[in-house]
Coordinates of C-alpha atoms and ligand atoms in Angstrom, one line a residue:
X1 CA -9.4 16.2 -19.8
X2 CA -10.6 12.8 -18.6
X3 CA -9.1 10.8 -15.8
X4 CA -9.8 7.4 -14.5
X5 CA -11.0 8.5 -11.1
X6 CA -12.3 11.7 -9.8
X7 CA -11.3 15.3 -10.4
X8 CA -8.0 16.5 -11.9
X9 CA -5.8 18.3 -9.5
X10 CA -3.0 20.5 -10.8
X11 CA -0.2 20.5 -8.3
X12 CA 3.5 20.7 -9.2
X13 CA 6.0 18.3 -7.8
X14 CA 7.1 19.6 -4.3
X15 CA 4.4 22.2 -4.3
X16 CA 2.5 20.6 -1.5
X17 CA 5.2 21.9 0.8
X18 CA 4.3 25.5 0.2
X19 CA 0.5 25.2 -0.2
X20 CA -2.4 23.7 1.5
X21 CA -4.0 20.7 -0.2
X22 CA -7.7 20.0 -0.3
X23 CA -8.9 16.6 0.8
X24 CA -11.5 16.6 -2.0
X25 CA -8.7 16.8 -4.6
X26 CA -6.7 14.0 -3.1
X27 CA -7.0 10.5 -4.5
X28 CA -7.3 7.9 -1.8
X29 CA -7.3 4.1 -2.1
X30 CA -11.0 4.1 -1.2
X31 CA -11.5 5.8 -4.7
X32 CA -10.3 2.7 -6.6
X33 CA -12.7 1.7 -9.3
X34 CA -14.2 -1.7 -9.6
X35 CA -11.9 -2.7 -12.5
X36 CA -8.9 -1.6 -10.6
X37 CA -9.8 -3.6 -7.6
X38 CA -10.4 -6.6 -9.8
X39 CA -6.9 -6.3 -11.2
X40 CA -5.6 -6.2 -7.6
X41 CA -7.6 -9.3 -6.7
X42 CA -6.4 -11.1 -9.8
X43 CA -2.8 -10.4 -8.7
X44 CA -3.5 -11.6 -5.2
X45 CA -4.9 -14.9 -6.5
X46 CA -2.1 -15.3 -9.0
X47 CA 0.4 -15.1 -6.0
X48 CA -1.7 -17.5 -3.9
X49 CA -2.1 -20.1 -6.6
X50 CA 0.9 -19.9 -8.9
X51 CA 3.7 -18.4 -6.9
X52 CA 3.6 -19.0 -3.1
X53 CA 3.1 -22.8 -3.4
X54 CA 6.4 -22.9 -5.4
X55 CA 8.3 -20.5 -3.3
X56 CA 10.9 -23.0 -2.0
X57 CA 11.6 -24.2 -5.5
X58 CA 11.9 -20.6 -6.7
X59 CA 14.4 -19.8 -4.0
X60 CA 16.5 -22.7 -5.0
X61 CA 16.8 -21.1 -8.4
X62 CA 15.3 -24.2 -10.1
X63 CA 16.3 -23.8 -13.8
X64 CA 13.6 -22.5 -16.0
X65 CA 11.1 -22.0 -13.2
X66 CA 11.2 -18.2 -12.8
X67 CA 11.0 -17.6 -16.6
X68 CA 8.0 -20.0 -16.8
X69 CA 6.3 -18.0 -14.0
X70 CA 6.9 -14.7 -15.8
X71 CA 5.4 -16.4 -18.9
X72 CA 2.3 -17.2 -16.9
X73 CA 2.1 -13.6 -15.7
X74 CA 2.4 -12.6 -19.3
X75 CA -0.5 -14.8 -20.4
X76 CA -2.6 -13.0 -17.8
X77 CA -1.6 -9.6 -19.2
X78 CA 0.2 -8.7 -16.0
X79 CA 3.5 -7.7 -17.8
X80 CA 1.9 -5.2 -20.0
X81 CA -0.6 -3.2 -17.9
X82 CA 1.1 0.1 -18.6
X83 CA 2.1 -0.7 -22.2
X84 CA -0.1 0.8 -25.0
X85 CA -2.4 -1.7 -26.7
X86 CA -0.7 -1.1 -30.1
X87 CA 2.5 -2.5 -28.6
X88 CA 0.8 -5.6 -27.1
X89 CA 0.0 -4.2 -23.7
X90 CA -3.3 -3.5 -22.0
X91 CA -2.9 0.3 -22.1
X92 CA -4.1 0.8 -18.5
X93 CA -3.8 3.9 -16.4
X94 CA -0.9 4.5 -14.0
X95 CA -2.9 3.7 -10.9
X96 CA -3.8 0.2 -12.2
X97 CA -0.2 -0.5 -13.1
X98 CA 0.8 0.6 -9.6
X99 CA -1.9 -1.8 -8.2
X100 CA -0.3 -4.6 -10.1
X101 CA 3.0 -3.9 -8.4
X102 CA 1.3 -3.8 -5.1
X103 CA -0.8 -6.9 -5.8
X104 CA 2.3 -8.9 -6.7
X105 CA 4.5 -7.3 -4.0
X106 CA 4.0 -10.2 -1.6
X107 CA 5.7 -12.6 -4.0
X108 CA 9.2 -12.6 -2.5
X109 CA 11.8 -13.2 -5.3
X110 CA 9.1 -13.4 -7.9
X111 CA 8.1 -9.8 -7.2
X112 CA 11.6 -8.6 -7.8
X113 CA 11.9 -10.5 -11.1
X114 CA 8.5 -9.2 -12.2
X115 CA 9.3 -5.6 -11.2
X116 CA 12.7 -5.7 -12.9
X117 CA 11.2 -7.2 -16.1
X118 CA 8.2 -4.7 -16.3
X119 CA 10.2 -1.7 -15.0
X120 CA 13.9 -1.4 -15.7
X121 CA 13.8 -4.3 -18.2
X122 CA 11.0 -2.9 -20.4
X123 CA 10.5 0.9 -19.8
X124 CA 13.8 2.2 -21.2
X125 CA 12.9 0.7 -24.6
X126 CA 9.2 1.7 -24.3
X127 CA 10.1 5.3 -23.4
X128 CA 13.3 5.9 -25.4
X129 CA 13.2 3.4 -28.2
X130 CA 12.7 4.3 -31.9
X131 CA 9.5 3.0 -33.6
X132 CA 11.6 0.1 -35.0
X133 CA 13.1 -0.7 -31.6
X134 CA 9.7 -0.6 -29.9
X135 CA 8.1 -2.7 -32.6
X136 CA 10.8 -5.3 -32.3
X137 CA 11.1 -5.6 -28.6
X138 CA 8.0 -4.3 -26.7
X139 CA 5.4 -6.8 -27.8
X140 CA 7.7 -9.7 -26.9
X141 CA 8.5 -8.1 -23.5
X142 CA 4.8 -7.4 -22.9
X143 CA 3.9 -11.1 -23.5
X144 CA 6.9 -12.4 -21.6
X145 CA 8.2 -14.2 -24.6
X146 CA 11.4 -12.2 -24.0
X147 CA 12.6 -11.3 -20.6
X148 CA 14.1 -7.9 -19.9
X149 CA 17.0 -6.8 -17.7
X150 CA 19.0 -3.6 -17.0
X151 CA 22.8 -3.2 -16.7
X152 CA 23.9 0.0 -15.1
X153 CA 25.9 -0.9 -12.0
X154 CA 29.6 -1.9 -12.3
X155 CA 32.0 -3.1 -9.6
X156 CA 33.4 0.4 -9.1
X157 CA 30.3 2.4 -10.0
X158 CA 27.1 1.9 -8.0
X159 CA 25.6 5.1 -6.6
X160 CA 28.0 7.0 -8.8
X161 CA 26.6 5.4 -11.9
X162 CA 28.0 7.9 -14.3
X163 CA 31.5 6.9 -13.5
X164 CA 31.0 3.6 -15.4
X165 CA 34.0 2.2 -17.1
X166 CA 32.3 0.1 -19.8
X167 CA 33.2 1.5 -23.2
X168 CA 31.6 1.5 -26.6
X169 CA 33.7 2.0 -29.7
X170 CA 32.4 2.3 -33.3
X171 CA 33.7 -0.6 -35.5
X172 CA 35.8 0.2 -38.6
X173 CA 32.8 -0.4 -40.9
X174 CA 30.6 1.8 -38.8
X175 CA 28.0 -0.9 -38.4
X176 CA 28.6 -1.9 -34.7
X177 CA 29.5 -0.5 -31.4
X178 CA 32.0 -2.8 -29.7
X179 CA 31.3 -2.9 -26.0
X180 CA 34.0 -3.8 -23.5
X181 CA 33.5 -4.0 -19.7
X182 CA 31.5 -5.6 -17.0
X183 CA 28.2 -5.0 -15.2
X184 CA 27.3 -6.5 -11.8
X185 CA 24.3 -7.2 -9.7
X186 CA 22.1 -7.6 -12.7
X187 CA 18.5 -8.8 -11.8
X188 CA 17.1 -11.4 -14.2
X189 CA 20.5 -11.4 -15.8
X190 CA 20.8 -15.2 -15.7
X191 CA 17.8 -15.8 -18.0
X192 CA 17.0 -12.4 -19.7
X193 CA 16.9 -12.2 -23.5
X194 CA 17.3 -8.5 -23.8
X195 CA 19.3 -6.0 -21.8
X196 CA 19.5 -2.2 -21.6
X197 CA 23.2 -1.6 -21.0
X198 CA 25.1 1.6 -20.3
X199 CA 28.5 2.3 -21.8
X200 CA 30.6 5.3 -22.6
X201 CA 31.1 5.9 -26.3
X202 CA 34.9 6.6 -26.8
X203 CA 35.2 6.3 -23.0
X204 CA 33.3 9.6 -22.6
X205 CA 29.7 9.8 -23.8
X206 CA 27.5 7.8 -21.5
X207 CA 25.0 6.0 -23.7
X208 CA 22.4 3.3 -23.5
X209 CA 22.4 0.2 -25.8
X210 CA 20.0 -2.6 -26.4
X211 CA 21.9 -5.9 -26.1
X212 CA 20.5 -9.3 -27.0
X213 CA 21.7 -12.4 -25.3
X214 CA 23.1 -13.9 -28.5
X215 CA 25.2 -10.9 -29.5
X216 CA 28.8 -12.0 -30.1
X217 CA 31.1 -11.1 -27.2
X218 CA 28.4 -11.1 -24.5
X219 CA 28.6 -13.6 -21.6
X220 CA 27.1 -13.8 -18.2
X221 CA 28.6 -15.0 -14.9
X222 CA 27.2 -17.4 -12.3
X223 CA 24.4 -16.6 -9.9
X224 CA 25.4 -14.5 -6.9
X225 CA 24.9 -16.0 -3.4
X226 CA 22.7 -13.5 -1.7
X227 CA 21.4 -12.7 1.8
X228 CA 17.8 -12.7 0.5
X229 CA 15.7 -12.8 -2.7
X230 CA 17.5 -16.0 -3.4
X231 CA 15.2 -17.0 -6.1
X232 CA 15.8 -13.8 -8.1
X233 CA 18.5 -14.2 -10.7
X234 CA 21.5 -11.9 -10.1
X235 CA 24.6 -12.2 -12.2
X236 CA 27.5 -10.2 -13.7
X237 CA 27.5 -9.4 -17.4
X238 CA 30.7 -9.4 -19.4
X239 CA 31.3 -7.6 -22.7
X240 CA 34.4 -8.5 -24.7
X241 CA 34.3 -6.7 -28.1
X242 CA 30.5 -7.3 -27.9
X243 CA 29.0 -6.4 -31.3
X244 CA 26.0 -4.2 -30.8
X245 CA 24.5 -3.0 -34.1
X246 CA 24.4 0.8 -34.4
X247 CA 20.6 0.6 -34.7
X248 CA 20.6 -0.7 -31.1
X249 CA 21.8 2.6 -29.6
X250 CA 18.9 3.6 -27.3
X251 CA 18.2 7.3 -27.2
X252 CA 20.9 9.7 -28.1
X253 CA 24.7 9.2 -27.9
X254 CA 25.9 10.9 -24.7
X255 CA 22.3 11.1 -23.2
X256 CA 22.3 7.8 -21.4
X257 CA 22.0 9.6 -18.0
X258 CA 18.6 10.9 -19.1
X259 CA 17.4 7.3 -19.5
X260 CA 19.1 6.0 -16.4
X261 CA 17.7 8.6 -14.1
X262 CA 14.2 8.9 -15.5
X263 CA 13.6 5.2 -15.4
X264 CA 14.5 5.3 -11.7
X265 CA 11.8 7.8 -10.8
X266 CA 9.1 5.3 -11.8
X267 CA 11.0 2.4 -10.3
X268 CA 11.1 4.1 -7.0
X269 CA 7.3 4.6 -6.8
X270 CA 6.8 1.0 -8.0
X271 CA 9.2 -0.3 -5.3
X272 CA 7.1 1.4 -2.7
X273 CA 4.0 -0.3 -4.2
X274 CA 5.7 -3.7 -4.0
X275 CA 6.8 -3.0 -0.4
X276 CA 3.2 -2.1 0.4
X277 CA 1.9 -5.4 -1.0
X278 CA 4.6 -7.3 0.9
X279 CA 4.0 -5.3 4.1
X280 CA 0.3 -6.0 4.1
X281 CA 0.8 -9.8 3.6
X282 CA 3.5 -10.1 6.2
X283 CA 1.6 -8.0 8.8
X284 CA -1.3 -10.4 8.1
X285 CA 0.8 -13.4 8.7
X286 CA 2.1 -11.9 12.0
X287 CA -1.3 -11.0 13.2
X288 CA -2.6 -14.5 12.4
X289 CA 0.3 -16.0 14.3
X290 CA -0.2 -13.7 17.3
X291 CA -3.9 -14.9 17.3
X292 CA -2.9 -18.6 17.5
X293 CA 0.2 -18.6 19.7
X294 CA -0.4 -19.0 23.4
X295 CA 2.0 -18.2 26.2
X296 CA 1.2 -17.8 29.9
X297 CA -2.3 -19.2 29.0
X298 CA -2.9 -16.1 27.0
X299 CA -3.0 -15.5 23.2
X300 CA 0.1 -13.4 22.6
X301 CA -2.0 -10.9 20.6
X302 CA -3.5 -10.0 23.9
X303 CA -0.2 -8.7 25.3
X304 CA 0.2 -4.9 25.2
X305 CA 3.8 -5.3 23.9
X306 CA 2.5 -7.3 20.9
X307 CA -0.5 -5.0 20.4
X308 CA 1.9 -2.1 20.2
X309 CA 3.8 -3.8 17.4
X310 CA 0.7 -4.7 15.5
X311 CA -0.6 -1.2 15.7
X312 CA 2.7 0.3 14.6
X313 CA 2.8 -2.0 11.6
X314 CA -0.8 -1.1 10.7
X315 CA 0.0 2.6 11.0
X316 CA 3.1 2.5 8.8
X317 CA 1.4 0.5 6.1
X318 CA -1.7 2.7 6.0
X319 CA 0.3 5.9 5.8
X320 CA 2.6 4.5 3.1
X321 CA -0.5 3.5 1.1
X322 CA -2.1 6.9 1.5
X323 CA 1.0 8.7 0.1
X324 CA 1.6 6.1 -2.7
X325 CA -1.8 6.5 -4.3
X326 CA -1.9 10.2 -3.8
X327 CA 1.3 10.5 -5.9
X328 CA 0.2 7.8 -8.4
X329 CA -2.9 9.9 -9.2
X330 CA -0.8 13.0 -9.7
X331 CA 1.4 11.1 -12.2
X332 CA -1.7 9.8 -13.9
X333 CA -3.3 13.2 -14.2
X334 CA -0.1 14.8 -15.4
X335 CA 0.3 12.1 -18.0
X336 CA -3.3 12.7 -19.2
X337 CA -2.8 16.5 -19.3
X338 CA 0.3 16.1 -21.5
X339 CA -1.4 13.6 -23.7
X340 CA -4.3 16.0 -24.2
X341 CA -1.7 18.7 -25.1
X342 CA -0.6 16.4 -27.9
X343 CA 2.6 15.0 -26.4
X344 CA 3.4 11.5 -27.5
X345 CA 2.8 8.7 -24.9
X346 CA 6.5 8.2 -24.0
X347 CA 7.2 11.9 -23.5
X348 CA 4.0 12.3 -21.4
X349 CA 4.8 9.3 -19.2
X350 CA 8.4 10.5 -18.6
X351 CA 7.6 14.1 -18.0
X352 CA 4.9 13.1 -15.5
X353 CA 7.2 10.9 -13.5
X354 CA 9.9 13.6 -13.6
X355 CA 7.5 16.2 -12.3
X356 CA 7.0 14.1 -9.2
X357 CA 10.6 12.8 -8.8
X358 CA 10.8 14.3 -5.3
X359 CA 7.8 12.4 -4.2
X360 CA 9.0 9.2 -5.9
X361 CA 12.3 9.4 -3.9
X362 CA 10.4 9.9 -0.7
X363 CA 8.0 7.0 -1.4
X364 CA 10.9 4.7 -2.0
X365 CA 12.6 5.6 1.3
X366 CA 9.4 5.5 3.4
X367 CA 8.1 2.3 1.7
X368 CA 11.3 0.3 2.0
X369 CA 11.7 1.4 5.7
X370 CA 8.1 0.6 6.4
X371 CA 8.6 -2.9 5.0
X372 CA 11.9 -3.4 7.0
X373 CA 10.0 -2.4 10.1
X374 CA 7.1 -4.7 9.4
X375 CA 9.3 -7.8 8.7
X376 CA 11.5 -7.1 11.7
X377 CA 8.6 -6.9 14.1
X378 CA 6.9 -9.9 12.4
X379 CA 9.9 -12.0 13.1
X380 CA 9.8 -10.8 16.7
X381 CA 6.1 -11.6 17.1
X382 CA 7.0 -15.2 15.9
X383 CA 9.7 -15.5 18.6
X384 CA 12.0 -18.4 17.9
X385 CA 9.9 -19.6 15.1
X386 CA 10.5 -16.3 13.3
X387 CA 14.2 -17.4 13.1
X388 CA 13.2 -20.6 11.4
X389 CA 13.2 -21.1 7.7
X390 CA 10.0 -23.1 8.1
X391 CA 8.2 -19.7 8.6
X392 CA 7.5 -17.2 5.8
X393 CA 8.5 -14.2 8.0
X394 CA 12.2 -15.4 8.1
X395 CA 12.2 -15.3 4.3
X396 CA 10.5 -11.9 4.3
X397 CA 13.0 -10.5 6.7
X398 CA 15.9 -11.5 4.4
X399 CA 14.1 -10.5 1.2
X400 CA 13.1 -7.1 2.5
X401 CA 16.6 -5.8 3.1
X402 CA 17.5 -5.2 -0.5
X403 CA 14.8 -2.6 -0.9
X404 CA 16.9 0.0 1.0
X405 CA 19.8 -0.6 -1.4
X406 CA 18.6 -0.8 -5.0
X407 CA 16.7 1.8 -7.1
X408 CA 19.1 4.3 -5.5
X409 CA 20.1 3.7 -1.9
X410 CA 18.0 5.4 0.8
X411 CA 20.9 7.7 1.5
X412 CA 21.0 8.8 -2.1
X413 CA 17.2 9.2 -2.3
X414 CA 17.2 11.3 0.9
X415 CA 19.9 13.5 -0.6
X416 CA 18.0 13.7 -3.8
X417 CA 14.8 14.8 -2.1
X418 CA 16.4 17.9 -0.6
X419 CA 18.6 18.6 -3.6
X420 CA 15.7 18.5 -6.0
X421 CA 13.6 20.9 -3.8
X422 CA 16.5 23.3 -3.5
X423 CA 17.3 23.2 -7.2
X424 CA 13.7 23.8 -8.1
X425 CA 13.6 26.7 -5.7
X426 CA 16.7 28.2 -7.3
X427 CA 15.4 27.8 -10.8
X428 CA 12.1 29.4 -9.9
X429 CA 10.2 26.2 -10.6
X430 CA 9.1 26.1 -7.0
X431 CA 8.8 29.2 -5.0
X432 CA 10.1 28.1 -1.6
X433 CA 11.9 31.4 -1.0
X434 CA 8.8 33.5 -0.2
X435 CA 7.3 31.1 2.2
X436 CA 10.6 30.5 3.9
X437 CA 11.1 34.3 4.4
X438 CA 7.5 34.5 5.7
X439 CA 8.2 31.8 8.3
X440 CA 11.4 33.6 9.4
X441 CA 9.3 36.8 9.8
X442 CA 6.7 34.9 11.8
X443 CA 9.4 33.9 14.3
X444 CA 9.8 37.5 15.4
X445 CA 6.0 38.2 15.5
X446 CA 3.4 37.3 18.1
X447 CA 2.6 33.5 17.9
X448 CA -0.7 32.5 16.4
X449 CA -2.5 30.8 19.3
X450 CA -5.2 28.2 18.5
X451 CA -6.7 27.1 15.2
X452 CA -8.8 29.6 13.3
X453 CA -10.7 26.8 11.6
X454 CA -12.6 24.8 14.2
X455 CA -14.1 22.2 11.7
X456 CA -13.3 18.5 11.8
X457 CA -9.6 17.7 12.1
X458 CA -8.7 21.4 12.4
X459 CA -6.0 20.6 15.0
X460 CA -4.5 18.1 12.7
X461 CA -4.7 20.4 9.7
X462 CA -2.9 23.1 11.7
X463 CA -0.2 20.7 12.8
X464 CA 0.6 19.9 9.1
X465 CA 0.9 23.6 8.4
X466 CA 3.3 23.9 11.4
X467 CA 5.4 20.9 10.2
X468 CA 5.8 22.7 6.8
X469 CA 6.9 25.8 8.7
X470 CA 9.4 23.8 10.7
X471 CA 10.9 22.5 7.4
X472 CA 11.0 26.0 5.8
X473 CA 12.5 27.5 8.9
X474 CA 15.2 24.9 9.2
X475 CA 16.0 24.5 5.5
X476 CA 15.8 28.2 4.9
X477 CA 18.2 29.0 7.7
X478 CA 20.6 26.2 6.6
X479 CA 20.7 27.5 3.0
X480 CA 21.2 31.1 4.2
X481 CA 24.0 30.2 6.6
X482 CA 25.8 27.5 4.6
X483 CA 25.0 28.5 1.0
X484 CA 26.9 26.1 -1.3
X485 CA 28.6 24.4 1.7
X486 CA 25.3 22.8 2.5
X487 CA 25.9 20.3 -0.2
X488 CA 28.8 18.8 1.8
X489 CA 26.9 18.8 5.1
X490 CA 25.1 15.6 4.4
X491 CA 24.0 15.0 8.0
X492 CA 22.0 18.2 7.9
X493 CA 20.5 17.3 4.5
X494 CA 19.5 13.9 5.9
X495 CA 17.7 15.6 8.8
X496 CA 15.9 17.9 6.4
X497 CA 15.0 15.0 4.1
X498 CA 13.4 13.2 7.0
X499 CA 11.4 16.3 8.0
X500 CA 10.1 16.6 4.4
X501 CA 9.3 12.9 4.1
X502 CA 7.5 12.6 7.4
X503 CA 5.5 15.8 6.6
X504 CA 4.5 14.6 3.2
X505 CA 3.3 11.3 4.6
X506 CA 1.5 13.0 7.5
X507 CA -0.4 15.2 5.1
X508 CA -1.3 12.3 2.8
X509 CA -2.8 10.5 5.8
X510 CA -4.6 13.6 6.9
X511 CA -6.2 14.2 3.5
X512 CA -7.3 10.5 3.3
X513 CA -9.0 10.7 6.7
X514 CA -10.7 14.0 6.0
X515 CA -11.9 12.7 2.6
X516 CA -13.2 9.5 4.1
X517 CA -14.9 11.3 7.0
X518 CA -16.7 13.6 4.6
X519 CA -18.2 10.7 2.8
X520 CA -18.7 8.3 5.7
X521 CA -19.0 10.6 8.7
X522 CA -16.5 11.2 11.4
X523 CA -17.6 8.3 13.6
X524 CA -17.2 5.8 10.8
X525 CA -13.6 6.7 10.5
X526 CA -12.5 6.2 14.1
X527 CA -9.9 3.5 13.1
X528 CA -8.4 5.7 10.5
X529 CA -8.5 8.8 12.8
X530 CA -6.6 6.8 15.4
X531 CA -3.9 6.0 12.8
X532 CA -3.7 9.6 11.7
X533 CA -3.5 11.0 15.2
X534 CA -0.9 8.5 16.4
X535 CA 1.2 9.1 13.3
X536 CA 1.0 12.8 13.7
X537 CA 1.9 12.7 17.4
X538 CA 5.0 10.6 16.7
X539 CA 5.9 12.7 13.6
X540 CA 5.9 15.9 15.7
X541 CA 8.7 14.5 17.9
X542 CA 10.6 13.2 14.9
X543 CA 10.4 16.5 13.1
X544 CA 11.5 18.3 16.2
X545 CA 14.5 16.0 16.8
X546 CA 15.6 16.2 13.1
X547 CA 15.1 19.9 13.1
X548 CA 17.1 20.3 16.4
X549 CA 19.9 18.2 15.2
X550 CA 20.1 20.2 11.9
X551 CA 19.9 23.6 13.6
X552 CA 22.5 22.7 16.2
X553 CA 24.8 21.7 13.4
X554 CA 25.0 25.1 11.8
X555 CA 23.6 27.8 14.1
X556 CA 24.9 29.3 17.4
X557 CA 24.1 32.0 19.9
X558 CA 20.9 34.1 19.4
X559 CA 20.2 32.7 16.0
X560 CA 20.3 29.1 17.4
X561 CA 18.0 30.1 20.3
X562 CA 15.6 31.8 18.0
X563 CA 15.5 28.9 15.5
X564 CA 15.1 26.3 18.3
X565 CA 12.3 28.3 19.8
X566 CA 10.5 28.5 16.4
X567 CA 11.0 24.8 15.9
X568 CA 9.5 24.0 19.3
X569 CA 6.5 26.2 18.5
X570 CA 5.9 24.4 15.2
X571 CA 6.2 20.9 16.5
X572 CA 4.1 21.4 19.7
X573 CA 1.4 18.8 20.2
X574 CA -1.4 18.5 22.8
X575 CA -1.1 15.6 25.3
X576 CA -2.3 12.4 23.5
X577 CA -2.8 8.9 24.9
X578 CA -1.0 7.0 22.1
X579 CA -1.2 3.8 24.1
X580 CA -5.0 3.7 24.1
X581 CA -5.1 4.8 20.4
X582 CA -2.7 2.0 19.4
X583 CA -4.6 -0.5 21.5
X584 CA -7.8 0.4 19.5
X585 CA -5.9 0.1 16.2
X586 CA -4.4 -3.2 17.2
X587 CA -7.7 -4.6 18.6
X588 CA -9.3 -4.0 15.3
X589 CA -6.5 -5.7 13.3
X590 CA -6.5 -8.6 15.8
X591 CA -10.2 -9.0 15.5
X592 CA -9.9 -9.0 11.7
X593 CA -7.0 -11.5 11.9
X594 CA -5.2 -9.8 9.0
X595 CA -4.2 -6.4 7.7
X596 CA -7.6 -5.0 6.5
X597 CA -7.2 -3.8 2.9
Ligands
FAD1 C1 20.2 -7.9 -5.4 C2 20.6 -6.7 -6.2 C3 20.0 -6.5 -7.4 C4 20.4 -5.4 -8.2 N1 19.8 -5.2 -9.4 C5 20.4 -4.3 -10.3 C6 20.0 -4.3 -11.7 O1 19.1 -5.1 -12.1 N2 20.7 -3.4 -12.5 C7 21.6 -2.6 -12.0 O2 22.2 -1.8 -12.8 N3 22.0 -2.6 -10.7 C8 21.4 -3.4 -9.8 N4 21.8 -3.5 -8.5 C9 22.8 -2.6 -8.0 C10 22.3 -1.5 -7.1 O3 21.5 -0.6 -7.8 C11 23.5 -0.9 -6.4 O4 23.9 -1.9 -5.5 C12 23.1 0.4 -5.6 O5 22.9 1.4 -6.5 C13 24.2 0.8 -4.7 O6 25.5 0.8 -5.3 P1 26.7 0.1 -4.7 O7 26.3 -1.3 -4.3 O8 27.9 0.2 -5.5 O9 26.9 0.8 -3.3 P2 27.8 2.2 -3.2 O10 27.4 3.2 -4.2 O11 29.2 1.8 -3.0 O12 27.3 2.7 -1.7 C14 27.8 2.2 -0.5 C15 27.2 3.0 0.6 O13 27.7 4.4 0.5 C16 26.6 5.3 0.4 N5 26.9 6.3 -0.6 C17 27.3 6.2 -1.9 N6 27.5 7.4 -2.4 C18 27.1 8.3 -1.5 C19 27.0 9.7 -1.5 N7 27.3 10.5 -2.5 N8 26.6 10.3 -0.3 C20 26.3 9.6 0.7 N9 26.3 8.3 0.8 C21 26.7 7.6 -0.3 C22 25.4 4.4 -0.1 O14 24.2 5.0 0.3 C23 25.7 3.1 0.6 O15 25.2 3.1 1.9 C24 21.4 -4.5 -7.7 C25 21.9 -4.7 -6.4 C26 21.6 -5.8 -5.7 C27 22.3 -6.0 -4.4

């Protein structure tokens, strides 16, 4: 089996939690190939030359402007990176298409329009369409001639998407489905030509349909007035006996949920990529500002309080990036493996994303919260100017907020993270039971003092193992104690989700540093090591706090004492001067005057 970069690793979704991962197997951004980096650079210069100079006009929703910019992106091939060549795309690997999302991620409303068009606007037809549907729609979507959009949400069904009220009834002559209902918050809705719309056949069977803008009975509402991403078109869609030809049923009748949920897996990872691209640019703007603004006859970037913010931004961005491309490579490898087994392209792509649905949900949460942190502190670094619309950070602050809401709210994604792990455990797809039992046994045995491995980063490796034990201990005890009641104890699930998400990101950062140090030498990765160690030091406390809050919610007496003792053991860190470490990280970023990569 061939892959684009490096060796093939064969890890199941969620499996990292119960096994140790090898750094050599982990894909890191420093492994990008030349062609991939060229694509990323091309996206960056597209933003700089075609998008950012027009950003005020875009945000005023100047008629025709956004579609014309999507056309330009289409002319450069940026709309079809992941689409097979036979359907008018470039047929690139998953990592390259993720890099496009990252590269265009700093484009404010344009990024949202692009991501919606290439993701939820195109992928349902690409992955679930018949040959005829794909031939009709995909080349036009890949070139940008037609713009795509996705109508799932309704006024009374958002997170609970399957409770949609829009209906589809077969016409008397059997040639059409008549759609009746309303969709809301539809990105690109104001100018899109083709929509994937979900409706219930006979009010029951949740089904996807391809709707064209000229279909009789289809209308759209005016643009919403939003807090941010003001240049992104968001409208309601109305269906009044809207005539959709039967050949425009997408997938199977009653199987619309498979389309809705599978498309979201990929969307979540891509949202993280866009957040990463945005975060890097905004951090760069904030660092540049801090390097030019003087107060008390001192450049504000020289104040410890500001250095702390710059370092924290750098850490969050670097860690998010480490996890994003680790998962992207897993998806790419899985896709290649399934293709080699003879699976068709669409089935391979969908199954690969489903395999890593847990990780996609975590990336979405971490990436969107990273970006929210970066934009918030960037406004703070700008002081009063940060509150002015003259400065980009104020736009970034408003635009960033939506990321925690769409593609599944962060609450829903946190719940899903734990739910998927537990369900895979129950179904035997992921053996979490045995390691959870082993951790429980370890609690009553003599503690294991010190690291057996004394090689580079042995303490950090051990800490990750301990974090995993903390999760297995807490989640295992919660399941045992609460059984099916755990589902309704969402506060506990949220704590466990955070423990899982922090641990996954910690491990991704660790593997990146180890892999880098084995190629460059330990001294050459002091910046990255500082990032890793600071992140791990903070993560230990966060895991401890989340674990404690979870345990205290369901355990009492001896059991509670025992669990808390175990948790403390698993989250213990050595004293660490995080102030100095963060100063070193900040000093490097300040000297560079931007975020490095
Ligand atoms: C700018 C914008 C663009 C959008 N683009 C599109 C698009 O192109 N296509 C489309 O179909 N939709 C789109 N959406 C809709 C978006 O996906 C939904 O807003 C989102 O899924 C949340 O649904 P909701 O707004 O109904 O909130 P609700 O589901 O009502 O949620 C409200 C709050 O309750 C929480 N909550 C809900 N259920 C649970 C639960 N079971 N447990 C715990 N907490 C829960 C949520 O996390 C949230 O905090 C867009 C929305 C916006 C604002």
